[in-house]
Coordinates of C-alpha atoms in Angstrom, one line a residue:
X1 CA -89.2 -170.4 35.0
X2 CA -89.2 -168.3 31.9
X3 CA -85.8 -169.7 30.9
X4 CA -87.0 -173.2 31.5
X5 CA -90.1 -172.5 29.4
X6 CA -87.9 -171.3 26.6
X7 CA -85.8 -174.4 26.5
X8 CA -88.9 -176.5 26.4
X9 CA -90.2 -174.7 23.3
X10 CA -86.9 -175.2 21.6
X11 CA -87.0 -178.9 22.3
X12 CA -90.5 -179.3 21.0
X13 CA -90.2 -177.3 17.8
X14 CA -88.4 -179.9 15.8
X15 CA -91.0 -182.4 16.9
X16 CA -93.9 -180.2 15.9
X17 CA -92.4 -179.6 12.5
X18 CA -91.9 -183.4 12.0
X19 CA -95.5 -184.2 13.0
X20 CA -96.8 -181.4 10.7
X21 CA -94.8 -182.7 7.7
X22 CA -95.8 -186.3 8.5
X23 CA -99.6 -185.3 8.6
X24 CA -99.3 -183.1 5.5
X25 CA -97.7 -185.8 3.2
X26 CA -100.9 -187.7 2.5
X27 CA -102.7 -184.5 1.5
X28 CA -99.8 -183.5 -0.8
X29 CA -100.0 -186.8 -2.5
X30 CA -103.8 -186.4 -2.9
X31 CA -103.2 -183.1 -4.6
X32 CA -100.4 -184.5 -6.7
X33 CA -102.6 -187.5 -7.9
X34 CA -105.5 -185.1 -8.5
X35 CA -103.5 -182.9 -10.8
X36 CA -102.1 -186.1 -12.5
X37 CA -105.5 -187.4 -13.2
X38 CA -107.1 -184.3 -14.5
X39 CA -104.2 -183.2 -16.6
X40 CA -104.4 -186.5 -18.4
X41 CA -101.3 -188.3 -17.7
X42 CA -100.9 -190.5 -20.7
X43 CA -100.4 -194.2 -21.1
X44 CA -97.8 -195.8 -23.1
X45 CA -97.8 -199.5 -23.9
X46 CA -96.8 -201.7 -26.7
X47 CA -99.5 -201.9 -29.4
X48 CA -99.9 -204.9 -31.8
X49 CA -102.3 -205.2 -34.6
X50 CA -103.5 -208.6 -35.8
X51 CA -104.5 -209.0 -39.4
X52 CA -108.2 -208.2 -40.0
X53 CA -110.3 -207.0 -42.9
X54 CA -112.9 -205.5 -40.5
X55 CA -113.6 -201.8 -40.4
X56 CA -112.4 -201.5 -36.8
X57 CA -109.1 -203.1 -37.7
X58 CA -108.6 -200.6 -40.6
X59 CA -109.6 -197.7 -38.3
X60 CA -106.9 -198.8 -35.8
X61 CA -104.3 -198.9 -38.5
X62 CA -104.9 -195.2 -38.9
X63 CA -104.7 -194.7 -35.1
X64 CA -101.4 -196.7 -34.9
X65 CA -99.8 -194.5 -37.7
X66 CA -101.0 -191.3 -35.9
X67 CA -99.6 -192.7 -32.6
X68 CA -96.2 -193.4 -34.2
X69 CA -95.8 -189.6 -34.9
X70 CA -96.1 -188.9 -31.2
X71 CA -93.2 -188.7 -28.7
X72 CA -92.5 -191.6 -26.3
X73 CA -94.7 -191.3 -23.2
X74 CA -94.0 -192.4 -19.6
X75 CA -96.0 -195.5 -18.5
X76 CA -98.9 -195.0 -16.2
X77 CA -101.7 -197.3 -15.1
X78 CA -105.0 -197.0 -16.7
X79 CA -106.7 -196.6 -13.3
X80 CA -104.6 -193.6 -12.6
X81 CA -105.1 -192.0 -16.0
X82 CA -108.8 -192.2 -16.2
X83 CA -111.0 -190.7 -13.5
X84 CA -114.7 -191.6 -14.1
X85 CA -116.9 -193.1 -11.5
X86 CA -114.5 -193.7 -8.6
X87 CA -114.5 -189.8 -8.2
X88 CA -118.2 -189.4 -8.7
X89 CA -119.1 -188.9 -5.1
X90 CA -116.6 -185.9 -5.0
X91 CA -118.6 -183.8 -7.4
X92 CA -119.5 -180.4 -5.8
X93 CA -123.0 -179.6 -4.7
X94 CA -124.1 -176.8 -7.1
X95 CA -127.7 -176.5 -6.2
X96 CA -128.7 -174.0 -3.5
X97 CA -125.3 -172.1 -3.5
X98 CA -127.1 -168.8 -4.0
X99 CA -130.5 -167.6 -5.0
X100 CA -129.5 -166.6 -8.5
X101 CA -128.2 -170.0 -9.2
X102 CA -131.4 -171.7 -7.9
X103 CA -133.6 -169.5 -10.1
X104 CA -131.4 -170.1 -13.2
X105 CA -131.4 -173.8 -12.7
X106 CA -135.1 -174.4 -11.8
X107 CA -136.4 -177.1 -14.1
X108 CA -132.9 -177.8 -15.4
X109 CA -131.1 -179.7 -12.7
X110 CA -129.4 -182.9 -13.6
X111 CA -128.6 -185.7 -11.2
X112 CA -125.7 -188.1 -11.9
X113 CA -126.2 -191.7 -10.5
X114 CA -123.2 -192.8 -8.4
X115 CA -122.9 -196.2 -10.1
X116 CA -120.8 -199.0 -8.7
X117 CA -117.4 -199.0 -10.4
X118 CA -118.1 -202.3 -12.4
X119 CA -120.3 -200.2 -14.7
X120 CA -117.6 -197.7 -15.8
X121 CA -114.2 -197.4 -14.0
X122 CA -113.6 -201.1 -13.9
X123 CA -114.3 -201.3 -17.6
X124 CA -111.7 -198.6 -18.3
X125 CA -109.2 -200.6 -16.4
X126 CA -109.4 -203.2 -19.0
X127 CA -108.7 -201.0 -21.9
X128 CA -105.6 -202.9 -22.9
X129 CA -107.7 -205.9 -23.9
X130 CA -110.9 -204.4 -25.4
X131 CA -109.6 -205.3 -28.9
X132 CA -107.7 -208.4 -29.9
X133 CA -105.3 -206.4 -32.0
X134 CA -104.6 -203.1 -30.1
X135 CA -104.1 -201.5 -26.7
X136 CA -106.7 -198.7 -26.4
X137 CA -105.5 -197.2 -23.2
X138 CA -103.3 -194.6 -25.0
X139 CA -106.3 -193.3 -26.9
X140 CA -108.1 -192.6 -23.7
X141 CA -105.4 -190.3 -22.4
X142 CA -106.2 -186.6 -21.8
X143 CA -109.7 -187.3 -20.3
X144 CA -110.6 -189.5 -23.3
X145 CA -109.3 -187.2 -26.0
X146 CA -106.2 -189.1 -26.9
X147 CA -102.8 -187.6 -27.8
X148 CA -102.4 -184.2 -29.6
X149 CA -102.4 -184.6 -33.4
X150 CA -99.3 -184.0 -35.4
X151 CA -99.6 -180.5 -36.9
X152 CA -96.3 -180.2 -38.7
X153 CA -98.1 -179.3 -41.9
X154 CA -100.2 -176.6 -40.2
X155 CA -103.6 -178.1 -41.2
X156 CA -104.9 -177.9 -37.6
X157 CA -104.7 -175.1 -35.0
X158 CA -101.9 -175.3 -32.5
X159 CA -104.3 -176.1 -29.6
X160 CA -107.3 -178.3 -29.0
X161 CA -106.7 -181.0 -31.7
X162 CA -106.4 -184.7 -30.6
X163 CA -106.2 -188.1 -32.3
X164 CA -109.6 -189.0 -30.7
X165 CA -111.0 -192.5 -31.2
X166 CA -114.4 -191.9 -32.9
X167 CA -115.9 -194.6 -30.6
X168 CA -114.5 -193.0 -27.5
X169 CA -117.4 -190.8 -26.4
X170 CA -118.4 -192.7 -23.2
X171 CA -115.7 -191.1 -21.1
X172 CA -115.7 -187.7 -22.7
X173 CA -119.5 -187.3 -22.3
X174 CA -119.5 -188.4 -18.7
X175 CA -116.8 -185.9 -17.8
X176 CA -118.5 -183.1 -19.7
X177 CA -121.8 -183.9 -17.9
X178 CA -120.0 -183.4 -14.6
X179 CA -119.2 -179.8 -15.6
X180 CA -122.8 -179.0 -16.2
X181 CA -123.9 -175.8 -14.4
X182 CA -127.0 -177.2 -12.8
X183 CA -125.9 -180.4 -11.1
X184 CA -127.8 -181.5 -8.0
X185 CA -127.2 -184.2 -5.4
X186 CA -130.9 -184.2 -4.6
X187 CA -132.5 -186.6 -7.2
X188 CA -136.0 -185.3 -6.3
X189 CA -135.0 -181.9 -7.8
X190 CA -133.6 -183.2 -11.0
X191 CA -135.2 -182.6 -14.4
X192 CA -133.2 -185.6 -15.8
X193 CA -131.0 -188.3 -14.3
X194 CA -127.8 -189.3 -15.9
X195 CA -126.7 -193.0 -15.8
X196 CA -122.9 -193.0 -16.5
X197 CA -122.8 -196.6 -17.7
X198 CA -120.1 -197.1 -20.3
X199 CA -122.2 -199.1 -22.6
X200 CA -120.0 -198.6 -25.7
X201 CA -116.9 -199.7 -23.8
X202 CA -118.7 -202.6 -22.4
X203 CA -119.9 -204.1 -25.6
X204 CA -116.7 -203.6 -27.5
X205 CA -114.7 -205.6 -24.9
X206 CA -117.0 -208.6 -25.6
X207 CA -117.5 -208.5 -29.3
X208 CA -114.9 -211.0 -30.1
X209 CA -114.6 -214.5 -28.6
X210 CA -117.4 -214.2 -26.0
X211 CA -120.7 -216.0 -25.8
X212 CA -124.1 -214.2 -25.7
X213 CA -124.7 -214.4 -21.9
X214 CA -121.2 -212.7 -21.3
X215 CA -122.1 -210.0 -23.8
X216 CA -125.4 -209.2 -22.0
X217 CA -124.3 -209.7 -18.4
X218 CA -123.4 -206.1 -17.4
X219 CA -126.4 -204.7 -19.3
X220 CA -128.8 -207.0 -17.4
X221 CA -126.9 -206.1 -14.2
X222 CA -127.5 -202.4 -14.8
X223 CA -131.1 -202.8 -15.5
X224 CA -131.6 -204.7 -12.3
X225 CA -129.6 -202.1 -10.3
X226 CA -131.5 -199.1 -11.7
X227 CA -135.0 -200.5 -11.3
X228 CA -134.3 -201.2 -7.6
X229 CA -133.2 -197.6 -7.1
X230 CA -135.6 -195.2 -5.3
X231 CA -135.3 -192.8 -8.2
X232 CA -136.8 -195.2 -10.8
X233 CA -140.5 -195.4 -9.9
X234 CA -141.2 -191.7 -10.3
X235 CA -141.3 -192.0 -14.1
X236 CA -140.3 -195.7 -14.6
X237 CA -137.0 -194.4 -16.0
X238 CA -138.4 -192.0 -18.6
X239 CA -136.5 -189.2 -16.8
X240 CA -133.2 -191.1 -17.1
X241 CA -130.6 -191.0 -19.9
X242 CA -127.6 -193.2 -20.7
X243 CA -125.0 -193.1 -23.5
X244 CA -123.2 -195.6 -25.7
X245 CA -120.3 -194.3 -27.8
X246 CA -121.1 -196.9 -30.4
X247 CA -124.0 -197.2 -32.9
X248 CA -127.3 -198.9 -32.2
X249 CA -126.2 -201.8 -34.4
X250 CA -123.9 -203.0 -31.6
X251 CA -126.7 -203.1 -29.1
X252 CA -129.8 -204.8 -30.7
X253 CA -128.9 -208.5 -30.9
X254 CA -132.2 -210.4 -31.3
X255 CA -131.3 -213.9 -30.6
X256 CA -129.2 -215.7 -28.0
X257 CA -126.9 -217.1 -30.6
X258 CA -123.3 -216.7 -29.6
X259 CA -122.4 -215.9 -33.2
X260 CA -124.7 -212.9 -33.5
X261 CA -123.1 -209.6 -33.3
X262 CA -123.4 -207.3 -30.3
X263 CA -125.5 -207.4 -27.1
X264 CA -129.2 -206.7 -26.5
X265 CA -128.7 -203.6 -24.4
X266 CA -131.4 -201.7 -26.5
X267 CA -133.8 -204.7 -26.2
X268 CA -134.1 -204.4 -22.5
X269 CA -137.5 -203.0 -21.3
X270 CA -135.8 -200.8 -18.7
X271 CA -133.4 -199.3 -21.2
X272 CA -136.2 -198.7 -23.6
X273 CA -137.8 -196.5 -21.0
X274 CA -134.7 -194.3 -20.9
X275 CA -133.4 -191.7 -23.4
X276 CA -130.5 -193.7 -25.0
X277 CA -127.8 -191.7 -26.8
X278 CA -125.9 -193.4 -29.5
X279 CA -123.7 -192.4 -32.5
X280 CA -126.2 -193.6 -35.0
X281 CA -129.5 -195.3 -34.9
X282 CA -130.9 -198.0 -37.2
X283 CA -133.8 -197.5 -39.6
X284 CA -136.1 -200.0 -37.7
X285 CA -135.5 -198.6 -34.2
X286 CA -136.8 -195.1 -33.4
X287 CA -136.1 -194.7 -29.7
X288 CA -132.3 -194.3 -29.5
X289 CA -131.4 -190.6 -30.0
X290 CA -128.2 -190.1 -32.1
X291 CA -125.7 -187.4 -31.2
X292 CA -122.7 -186.4 -33.4
X293 CA -119.6 -188.6 -33.8
X294 CA -116.5 -187.3 -32.0
X295 CA -114.1 -185.3 -34.2
X296 CA -110.5 -184.2 -33.6
X297 CA -111.3 -180.7 -32.3
X298 CA -111.8 -180.3 -28.5
X299 CA -111.4 -176.7 -27.7
X300 CA -110.7 -175.5 -24.1
X301 CA -111.8 -172.0 -24.6
X302 CA -114.4 -170.0 -26.6
X303 CA -111.7 -168.1 -28.4
X304 CA -110.3 -171.3 -30.0
X305 CA -113.7 -172.0 -31.6
X306 CA -114.0 -168.4 -32.9
X307 CA -110.5 -168.4 -34.2
X308 CA -111.1 -171.7 -36.1
X309 CA -114.3 -170.4 -37.6
X310 CA -112.6 -167.2 -38.8
X311 CA -109.9 -169.4 -40.4
X312 CA -112.4 -171.5 -42.2
X313 CA -114.3 -168.4 -43.5
X314 CA -111.1 -167.1 -44.9
X315 CA -110.0 -170.3 -46.6
X316 CA -110.0 -170.4 -50.4
X317 CA -112.0 -173.3 -51.7
X318 CA -110.1 -174.5 -54.8
X319 CA -112.1 -177.7 -55.5
X320 CA -115.8 -177.9 -56.3
X321 CA -116.1 -181.4 -54.6
X322 CA -114.1 -184.0 -52.9
X323 CA -114.4 -187.6 -52.0
X324 CA -112.2 -189.2 -49.4
X325 CA -112.6 -193.0 -49.1
X326 CA -112.0 -196.5 -50.5
X327 CA -113.6 -198.6 -53.1
X328 CA -115.7 -201.7 -52.2
X329 CA -114.3 -204.3 -54.7
X330 CA -116.5 -206.9 -53.1
X331 CA -119.6 -204.9 -53.9
X332 CA -119.8 -203.7 -57.5
X333 CA -123.1 -201.9 -56.7
X334 CA -121.5 -199.8 -53.9
X335 CA -122.1 -196.1 -54.4
X336 CA -118.6 -195.5 -53.4
X337 CA -117.4 -197.1 -56.6
X338 CA -119.6 -194.9 -58.6
X339 CA -118.4 -191.7 -56.9
X340 CA -114.8 -192.7 -57.4
X341 CA -115.4 -193.1 -61.1
X342 CA -117.3 -189.8 -61.4
X343 CA -114.6 -188.0 -59.4
X344 CA -111.9 -189.3 -61.7
X345 CA -114.0 -188.2 -64.7
X346 CA -114.2 -184.7 -63.2
X347 CA -110.6 -184.2 -62.4
X348 CA -110.6 -180.4 -62.9
X349 CA -113.4 -180.1 -60.3
X350 CA -113.0 -183.0 -58.0
X351 CA -110.2 -183.9 -55.7
X352 CA -110.0 -187.6 -54.9
X353 CA -108.4 -188.9 -51.7
X354 CA -108.6 -192.6 -52.5
X355 CA -107.9 -194.8 -49.4
X356 CA -106.7 -198.1 -50.9
X357 CA -106.1 -201.0 -48.7
X358 CA -102.5 -200.8 -47.4
X359 CA -102.0 -197.3 -48.5
X360 CA -100.7 -194.9 -45.9
X361 CA -102.0 -191.6 -47.3
X362 CA -105.3 -191.8 -45.4
X363 CA -103.7 -192.9 -42.1
X364 CA -102.9 -189.3 -41.4
X365 CA -106.0 -187.0 -40.7
X366 CA -104.2 -184.0 -42.0
X367 CA -104.4 -185.7 -45.5
X368 CA -108.1 -185.4 -45.9
X369 CA -108.6 -182.4 -43.5
X370 CA -106.4 -180.3 -45.6
X371 CA -108.4 -181.3 -48.8
X372 CA -111.8 -180.7 -47.0
X373 CA -110.6 -177.2 -46.0
X374 CA -110.0 -176.3 -49.7
X375 CA -113.2 -177.8 -51.1
X376 CA -116.7 -176.4 -51.3
X377 CA -118.7 -179.8 -51.2
X378 CA -117.6 -183.0 -49.6
X379 CA -119.3 -186.3 -50.7
X380 CA -120.4 -188.4 -47.8
X381 CA -121.9 -191.8 -48.9
X382 CA -122.8 -194.5 -46.5
X383 CA -120.1 -196.8 -45.1
X384 CA -120.6 -199.9 -43.1
X385 CA -123.5 -197.8 -41.6
X386 CA -125.5 -195.0 -43.0
X387 CA -123.3 -192.2 -41.3
X388 CA -119.6 -191.6 -41.5
X389 CA -117.5 -189.7 -39.0
X390 CA -116.1 -188.0 -42.1
X391 CA -119.5 -186.0 -42.4
X392 CA -118.6 -184.3 -39.2
X393 CA -115.0 -183.8 -40.1
X394 CA -116.1 -182.1 -43.3
X395 CA -118.4 -179.7 -41.4
X396 CA -115.6 -178.9 -39.1
X397 CA -113.5 -177.9 -42.2
X398 CA -116.3 -175.7 -43.5
X399 CA -117.1 -178.2 -46.3
X400 CA -120.8 -178.6 -47.3
X401 CA -121.7 -182.2 -47.0
X402 CA -123.4 -184.0 -49.9
X403 CA -125.5 -187.0 -48.6
X404 CA -126.9 -189.8 -50.6
X405 CA -129.5 -191.1 -48.1
X406 CA -131.7 -189.3 -45.5
X407 CA -130.5 -191.6 -42.8
X408 CA -127.0 -190.3 -43.2
X409 CA -128.0 -187.2 -41.3
X410 CA -131.6 -185.9 -41.6
X411 CA -133.3 -188.8 -39.9
X412 CA -130.5 -189.0 -37.3
X413 CA -129.2 -185.8 -35.8
X414 CA -132.4 -183.8 -35.3
X415 CA -131.2 -182.1 -32.1
X416 CA -128.0 -180.8 -33.6
X417 CA -128.6 -180.1 -37.3
X418 CA -131.1 -177.6 -38.8
X419 CA -134.5 -178.9 -39.7
X420 CA -134.2 -177.3 -43.2
X421 CA -131.4 -179.5 -44.4
X422 CA -131.2 -177.6 -47.7
X423 CA -129.4 -174.7 -45.8
X424 CA -126.3 -176.7 -45.0
X425 CA -126.2 -179.8 -47.3
X426 CA -127.1 -181.4 -50.6
X427 CA -129.0 -184.6 -51.0
X428 CA -128.5 -186.6 -54.2
X429 CA -130.4 -190.0 -54.1
X430 CA -128.0 -192.9 -54.3
X431 CA -130.2 -194.8 -56.7
X432 CA -129.9 -191.9 -59.2
X433 CA -126.1 -192.2 -59.0
X434 CA -126.1 -196.0 -59.4
X435 CA -128.4 -195.8 -62.4
X436 CA -126.2 -193.3 -64.1
X437 CA -129.0 -190.7 -64.4
X438 CA -127.2 -188.1 -62.2
X439 CA -123.9 -186.4 -62.6
X440 CA -122.5 -185.2 -59.3
X441 CA -120.4 -182.6 -61.0
X442 CA -123.4 -181.2 -62.9
X443 CA -125.7 -181.2 -59.9
X444 CA -123.2 -179.2 -57.8
X445 CA -122.2 -176.8 -60.6
X446 CA -125.9 -175.8 -61.0
X447 CA -125.9 -174.5 -57.4
X448 CA -125.5 -170.7 -57.7
X449 CA -122.3 -169.3 -56.3
X450 CA -124.0 -167.1 -53.8
X451 CA -126.2 -170.0 -52.5
X452 CA -123.1 -172.2 -52.1
X453 CA -121.4 -169.5 -50.2
X454 CA -124.4 -169.1 -47.9
X455 CA -124.4 -172.9 -47.3
X456 CA -120.7 -172.7 -46.4
X457 CA -121.3 -170.0 -43.9
X458 CA -124.1 -172.0 -42.4
X459 CA -121.9 -175.0 -42.1
X460 CA -119.2 -173.0 -40.3
X461 CA -121.8 -171.6 -38.0
X462 CA -122.8 -175.2 -37.0
X463 CA -119.3 -176.2 -35.8
X464 CA -119.7 -175.4 -32.1
X465 CA -122.8 -177.5 -31.6
X466 CA -121.2 -180.5 -33.3
X467 CA -117.9 -180.7 -31.3
X468 CA -117.2 -182.0 -27.8
X469 CA -115.2 -179.4 -25.8
X470 CA -112.3 -180.4 -23.6
X471 CA -113.8 -181.9 -20.5
X472 CA -110.9 -180.7 -18.4
X473 CA -111.9 -177.0 -18.9
X474 CA -115.2 -175.1 -19.4
X475 CA -116.5 -173.0 -22.3
X476 CA -118.0 -169.7 -21.2
X477 CA -120.6 -168.6 -23.8
X478 CA -120.5 -171.3 -26.5
X479 CA -122.8 -174.4 -26.3
X480 CA -121.1 -177.6 -27.6
X481 CA -122.7 -180.9 -28.5
X482 CA -123.1 -182.0 -24.9
X483 CA -124.9 -178.7 -23.9
X484 CA -127.2 -179.0 -26.9
X485 CA -127.9 -182.7 -26.0
X486 CA -128.7 -181.9 -22.3
X487 CA -131.1 -179.1 -23.2
X488 CA -132.9 -181.4 -25.6
X489 CA -133.1 -184.2 -23.0
X490 CA -134.4 -181.9 -20.2
X491 CA -137.0 -180.4 -22.6
X492 CA -138.1 -183.9 -23.6
X493 CA -138.5 -185.0 -19.9
X494 CA -140.3 -181.8 -19.0
X495 CA -142.8 -182.4 -21.8
X496 CA -143.4 -185.8 -20.6
X497 CA -144.0 -184.5 -17.1
X498 CA -146.4 -181.9 -18.3
X499 CA -148.2 -184.6 -20.4
X500 CA -148.6 -186.7 -17.3
X501 CA -149.9 -183.8 -15.2
X502 CA -152.4 -183.0 -17.9
X503 CA -153.7 -186.6 -18.0
X504 CA -154.0 -186.6 -14.3
X505 CA -156.1 -183.4 -14.4
X506 CA -158.3 -184.9 -17.0
X507 CA -158.8 -188.1 -15.0
X508 CA -159.8 -185.8 -12.1
X509 CA -162.4 -184.0 -14.2
X510 CA -163.9 -187.3 -15.2
X511 CA -165.0 -187.8 -11.6
X512 CA -168.6 -186.8 -11.7
X513 CA -171.8 -186.9 -9.7
X514 CA -173.9 -189.9 -10.7
X515 CA -177.1 -188.2 -9.5
X516 CA -177.8 -190.2 -6.4
X517 CA -175.1 -188.4 -4.4
X518 CA -172.4 -190.9 -5.0
X519 CA -169.1 -190.0 -6.8
X520 CA -168.0 -192.1 -9.7
X521 CA -164.6 -192.0 -11.6
X522 CA -164.7 -193.3 -15.1

C-alpha cells in the first residue's frame, strides 16, 4: 500500500505543477500590466503638424522639436499607458487603518468619486485626435509627465525633468490626489469630494470642427450624473472640487453659437457650486480657483528638490534682467514689443531670448532655462492671457519675476504665492512702459543688491509649492502644489460647514416664546 501510494504521488505531481502554473499565469499577467502602467510605458506614434498661426500650434512646434531629441520608443496603446479612472475602484482604504491615522486625518479626509470611464479614461483613449495637427499620446507618457528632457548641456538635473505639456495637468493632478494620505471610501466622512473629470482634455478635443452641443455634451452629462448622486445634497456640491488643466477662457462660452470658442462648463449652475481649479481665471469671473501651470520639474524624492534649490542658490546671476518671448507685429501697442526694444537698448544688462516665428532657438527649453538661471529678474508680460507658464519656469530657475499686470499673478494664485508680493516679485504697470515713462533697466537697478538677493532667496524657497511631484512616487516632508491646493480646499469647505452650523444655531435662537405659550420661529 505504501508503495502504491508513492507511485500515485509521482503520477499526480506533474499534473499539480501544471495546474498551479496555469492558475498563476493570469495573476502574473496582472502584475506585469500593473508595473507597465505605473512605470509609464510610453507611446510612440507618427506626429504631424498642420500649418497654424495659433498659440497652441506654436507651442506644439516646441514639443515636436523636443520629442525629436528623444530615442525611438516602442508602440503601446493609450489605454495601457494611462491608468486613470478604470483603476479608481482599486484605491486602498486608508481611513480607519489605525487610531493614529484616524486622529491625524480627522476633518481632512478626501473622497474620490468613481466616475464612469466616459468622463476620464475614455477621453484619454482619444489622445491621438485631440488636436488636428499632433498626436498628444506621447506627451501623456510617464503618468502624464511626458518624456525626460534632453539634458546634454547640463541645464537641468539628471532626474525629475520632463517635457511636460503645460495643459496636461488633468491626469497628473488626478494621480497625485490618489496618493493623498487621508483618502476615504466613506463619503460621509469626507471633508471634500474630488470629481476626476478631465475637463481640460474634454474641451480641447472639441475646440476645432465641432458644434456647440458637442462641446457641451459631456459637461452637461457630468452635471446630471453628479446631482443625482447621494453625496450631492449634503452641501449642494459646495464640498466638491474638480479640475481643468486649461484656462477659464476655454470654459465660459456665453452663446450657443458654433463659432464661439470653448464650452460652457463654468456656466453650469452645478459646476458653479463646486470649487473649480483652473490654470488661470478671467477678470470677470471670481469663482474658479487658479493653481500653478505645470513646469518641467517633477521630483520623485525630497532630496531632488533640496539639491535643485542648493544649485539655484549657488548660481551666479550674470544678467540684471531677461526677456524670453516673441514680438507681436500685428499689435504695435503690445507691451512685448516695448520690452524687446528696451532690452536691446540695455544690452549690457539685459539678455534677450527673442523667439521669432520659425526660429528654433526657443524650441528647446534649455535655451531659456539656462538664461533664467543666470539672471536676477525675468520679465513676464501677458501673452494671449494674463499669465505665462514662463513665470513659473522663471521661479523654478530662481529668477525674480517682473509682472506688468496684477492679474498675471497677484489676483490669481493666492493659495500658492505670498500675499506680500513685494517679497518675491516686481510690478511695473504696463501703461507706464507703453507711454515711455518708465525704464525697466533703471527701475530694476534702483533695487538695492541686498533686497534683490533676499527676493531671490524667497523665490527659491517657493519652488516646492509651485511644482507637481512625480505622481508615481511620494514626497515625504515637502508639500507640492497639489498638497497646498488640497489643504486650501479642505479649509474652504470646513469654513463653509462651520458657517452653516452657525446659521443653524442662530435660526434656533430665533425661536422664542410669543407670550401665549406658543412657540414661534422667525
